[in-house]
């Protein structure tokens, strides 16, 4: 089992920034890709960004140039730096891991952290 604990969500004005963190514990050896999904009310959960163990990244088109994913393998932690936030970024953000190099098939989910962009 892998436990994922997210932090860093909150309320921010349009144009602002937030940094999400997700710390993994438990069966760390099973983790390759780490990433973030988000789910807005009434919508499906979509991939935002992912990063493999060796640092290969992938982003949804809607966040390219605004969001940056990174990870610290020594701390078993993945980060999502979100800049130039817009109301359409409002969602619950979920950390996810996979034993694969991509995060399309998720093995473990975090509990989610709420991000609200509003003036």
PDB file of C-alpha atoms in Angstrom:
ATOM      1  CA  UNK A   1       0.000   0.000   0.000  1.00  0.00           C
ATOM      2  CA  UNK A   2       0.985   3.582  -0.655  1.00  0.00           C
ATOM      3  CA  UNK A   3      -0.392   6.520   1.308  1.00  0.00           C
ATOM      4  CA  UNK A   4      -0.501   9.928  -0.339  1.00  0.00           C
ATOM      5  CA  UNK A   5      -1.009  13.115   1.642  1.00  0.00           C
ATOM      6  CA  UNK A   6      -1.649  16.343  -0.250  1.00  0.00           C
ATOM      7  CA  UNK A   7      -1.313  19.889   0.989  1.00  0.00           C
ATOM      8  CA  UNK A   8      -1.238  23.421  -0.359  1.00  0.00           C
ATOM      9  CA  UNK A   9      -4.732  23.996  -1.681  1.00  0.00           C
ATOM     10  CA  UNK A  10      -6.755  27.082  -0.893  1.00  0.00           C
ATOM     11  CA  UNK A  11      -8.437  30.198  -2.193  1.00  0.00           C
ATOM     12  CA  UNK A  12      -6.526  32.572  -4.445  1.00  0.00           C
ATOM     13  CA  UNK A  13      -7.418  35.439  -6.726  1.00  0.00           C
ATOM     14  CA  UNK A  14      -7.179  35.149 -10.510  1.00  0.00           C
ATOM     15  CA  UNK A  15      -3.606  35.586 -11.633  1.00  0.00           C
ATOM     16  CA  UNK A  16      -2.279  34.245  -8.371  1.00  0.00           C
ATOM     17  CA  UNK A  17      -0.160  31.204  -7.565  1.00  0.00           C
ATOM     18  CA  UNK A  18      -0.351  28.105  -5.415  1.00  0.00           C
ATOM     19  CA  UNK A  19       2.001  25.226  -4.772  1.00  0.00           C
ATOM     20  CA  UNK A  20       0.607  21.789  -4.094  1.00  0.00           C
ATOM     21  CA  UNK A  21       2.627  19.082  -2.386  1.00  0.00           C
ATOM     22  CA  UNK A  22       2.036  15.350  -2.115  1.00  0.00           C
ATOM     23  CA  UNK A  23       4.081  13.172   0.192  1.00  0.00           C
ATOM     24  CA  UNK A  24       4.103   9.417  -0.341  1.00  0.00           C
ATOM     25  CA  UNK A  25       4.697   6.792   2.298  1.00  0.00           C
ATOM     26  CA  UNK A  26       4.429   3.047   2.555  1.00  0.00           C
ATOM     27  CA  UNK A  27       5.469   0.830  -0.350  1.00  0.00           C
ATOM     28  CA  UNK A  28       7.567   3.510  -2.044  1.00  0.00           C
ATOM     29  CA  UNK A  29       9.422   1.006  -4.219  1.00  0.00           C
ATOM     30  CA  UNK A  30       6.230   0.453  -6.212  1.00  0.00           C
ATOM     31  CA  UNK A  31       6.084   4.083  -7.349  1.00  0.00           C
ATOM     32  CA  UNK A  32       7.347   5.160 -10.747  1.00  0.00           C
ATOM     33  CA  UNK A  33       5.175   7.946 -12.145  1.00  0.00           C
ATOM     34  CA  UNK A  34       3.607  10.554  -9.881  1.00  0.00           C
ATOM     35  CA  UNK A  35       1.153  13.166 -10.943  1.00  0.00           C
ATOM     36  CA  UNK A  36      -1.874  15.330 -10.388  1.00  0.00           C
ATOM     37  CA  UNK A  37      -5.446  15.032 -11.584  1.00  0.00           C
ATOM     38  CA  UNK A  38      -8.229  17.513 -11.001  1.00  0.00           C
ATOM     39  CA  UNK A  39     -11.989  17.297 -10.895  1.00  0.00           C
ATOM     40  CA  UNK A  40     -14.300  20.269 -11.108  1.00  0.00           C
ATOM     41  CA  UNK A  41     -17.904  19.986  -9.856  1.00  0.00           C
ATOM     42  CA  UNK A  42     -19.999  17.977 -12.286  1.00  0.00           C
ATOM     43  CA  UNK A  43     -17.033  17.096 -14.475  1.00  0.00           C
ATOM     44  CA  UNK A  44     -14.784  14.094 -14.923  1.00  0.00           C
ATOM     45  CA  UNK A  45     -11.413  13.750 -13.306  1.00  0.00           C
ATOM     46  CA  UNK A  46      -8.694  14.796 -15.756  1.00  0.00           C
ATOM     47  CA  UNK A  47      -4.934  14.498 -15.788  1.00  0.00           C
ATOM     48  CA  UNK A  48      -3.145  17.781 -15.108  1.00  0.00           C
ATOM     49  CA  UNK A  49       0.509  16.776 -15.082  1.00  0.00           C
ATOM     50  CA  UNK A  50       2.749  13.808 -14.456  1.00  0.00           C
ATOM     51  CA  UNK A  51       6.412  13.092 -13.895  1.00  0.00           C
ATOM     52  CA  UNK A  52       8.281   9.818 -14.121  1.00  0.00           C
ATOM     53  CA  UNK A  53      10.924   8.656 -11.689  1.00  0.00           C
ATOM     54  CA  UNK A  54      13.669   9.920 -14.005  1.00  0.00           C
ATOM     55  CA  UNK A  55      12.011  13.296 -14.539  1.00  0.00           C
ATOM     56  CA  UNK A  56      10.058  13.013 -17.775  1.00  0.00           C
ATOM     57  CA  UNK A  57       7.074  15.345 -17.581  1.00  0.00           C
ATOM     58  CA  UNK A  58       3.718  15.540 -19.279  1.00  0.00           C
ATOM     59  CA  UNK A  59       1.130  18.330 -19.069  1.00  0.00           C
ATOM     60  CA  UNK A  60      -2.446  18.885 -20.106  1.00  0.00           C
ATOM     61  CA  UNK A  61      -2.646  21.506 -22.841  1.00  0.00           C
ATOM     62  CA  UNK A  62      -4.735  23.759 -20.612  1.00  0.00           C
ATOM     63  CA  UNK A  63      -1.919  24.175 -18.076  1.00  0.00           C
ATOM     64  CA  UNK A  64       1.192  24.194 -20.266  1.00  0.00           C
ATOM     65  CA  UNK A  65       3.312  27.244 -19.561  1.00  0.00           C
ATOM     66  CA  UNK A  66       1.493  27.946 -16.287  1.00  0.00           C
ATOM     67  CA  UNK A  67       1.971  24.837 -14.167  1.00  0.00           C
ATOM     68  CA  UNK A  68       5.220  23.047 -13.342  1.00  0.00           C
ATOM     69  CA  UNK A  69       5.455  19.574 -11.866  1.00  0.00           C
ATOM     70  CA  UNK A  70       8.545  18.435  -9.998  1.00  0.00           C
ATOM     71  CA  UNK A  71       9.500  15.711  -7.561  1.00  0.00           C
ATOM     72  CA  UNK A  72      12.032  15.031  -4.854  1.00  0.00           C
ATOM     73  CA  UNK A  73      12.710  11.309  -4.904  1.00  0.00           C
ATOM     74  CA  UNK A  74      14.665  11.500  -1.651  1.00  0.00           C
ATOM     75  CA  UNK A  75      11.566  12.903   0.083  1.00  0.00           C
ATOM     76  CA  UNK A  76       9.086  10.829  -1.957  1.00  0.00           C
ATOM     77  CA  UNK A  77       7.252  14.045  -2.695  1.00  0.00           C
ATOM     78  CA  UNK A  78       5.753  15.528  -5.849  1.00  0.00           C
ATOM     79  CA  UNK A  79       4.964  19.214  -6.265  1.00  0.00           C
ATOM     80  CA  UNK A  80       2.734  21.210  -8.564  1.00  0.00           C
ATOM     81  CA  UNK A  81       3.580  24.879  -8.921  1.00  0.00           C
ATOM     82  CA  UNK A  82       0.560  26.650 -10.349  1.00  0.00           C
ATOM     83  CA  UNK A  83       0.948  30.177 -11.699  1.00  0.00           C
ATOM     84  CA  UNK A  84      -1.396  32.541 -13.529  1.00  0.00           C
ATOM     85  CA  UNK A  85      -4.358  30.749 -12.011  1.00  0.00           C
ATOM     86  CA  UNK A  86      -7.752  31.294 -13.560  1.00  0.00           C
ATOM     87  CA  UNK A  87     -11.299  30.544 -12.379  1.00  0.00           C
ATOM     88  CA  UNK A  88     -11.406  27.530 -14.686  1.00  0.00           C
ATOM     89  CA  UNK A  89      -8.593  25.987 -12.639  1.00  0.00           C
ATOM     90  CA  UNK A  90     -10.995  25.688  -9.713  1.00  0.00           C
ATOM     91  CA  UNK A  91     -11.255  22.014  -8.797  1.00  0.00           C
ATOM     92  CA  UNK A  92     -10.324  19.338  -6.340  1.00  0.00           C
ATOM     93  CA  UNK A  93      -6.757  18.287  -7.082  1.00  0.00           C
ATOM     94  CA  UNK A  94      -5.733  14.678  -6.503  1.00  0.00           C
ATOM     95  CA  UNK A  95      -2.252  13.253  -6.243  1.00  0.00           C
ATOM     96  CA  UNK A  96      -1.764   9.926  -8.009  1.00  0.00           C
ATOM     97  CA  UNK A  97       0.933   7.320  -8.453  1.00  0.00           C
ATOM     98  CA  UNK A  98       1.609   4.409 -10.774  1.00  0.00           C
ATOM     99  CA  UNK A  99       4.206   1.686 -11.044  1.00  0.00           C
ATOM    100  CA  UNK A 100       4.316   2.533 -14.763  1.00  0.00           C
ATOM    101  CA  UNK A 101       6.271   5.378 -16.364  1.00  0.00           C
ATOM    102  CA  UNK A 102       3.001   7.142 -17.160  1.00  0.00           C
ATOM    103  CA  UNK A 103       0.114   8.012 -14.857  1.00  0.00           C
ATOM    104  CA  UNK A 104      -2.752   7.064 -17.172  1.00  0.00           C
ATOM    105  CA  UNK A 105      -3.477   4.001 -15.056  1.00  0.00           C
ATOM    106  CA  UNK A 106      -3.445   5.029 -11.411  1.00  0.00           C
ATOM    107  CA  UNK A 107      -2.536   2.659  -8.631  1.00  0.00           C
ATOM    108  CA  UNK A 108      -3.077   4.996  -5.667  1.00  0.00           C
ATOM    109  CA  UNK A 109      -4.952   8.240  -5.070  1.00  0.00           C
ATOM    110  CA  UNK A 110      -4.597  10.930  -2.467  1.00  0.00           C
ATOM    111  CA  UNK A 111      -7.606  12.316  -0.627  1.00  0.00           C
ATOM    112  CA  UNK A 112      -7.678  15.517  -2.671  1.00  0.00           C
ATOM    113  CA  UNK A 113      -7.101  19.161  -1.915  1.00  0.00           C
ATOM    114  CA  UNK A 114      -9.437  21.956  -2.940  1.00  0.00           C
ATOM    115  CA  UNK A 115      -8.258  24.816  -5.127  1.00  0.00           C
ATOM    116  CA  UNK A 116     -10.578  27.774  -5.609  1.00  0.00           C
ATOM    117  CA  UNK A 117      -9.797  30.693  -7.881  1.00  0.00           C
ATOM    118  CA  UNK A 118     -12.072  33.616  -7.225  1.00  0.00           C
ATOM    119  CA  UNK A 119     -11.969  37.348  -6.742  1.00  0.00           C
TER     120      UNK A 119
END
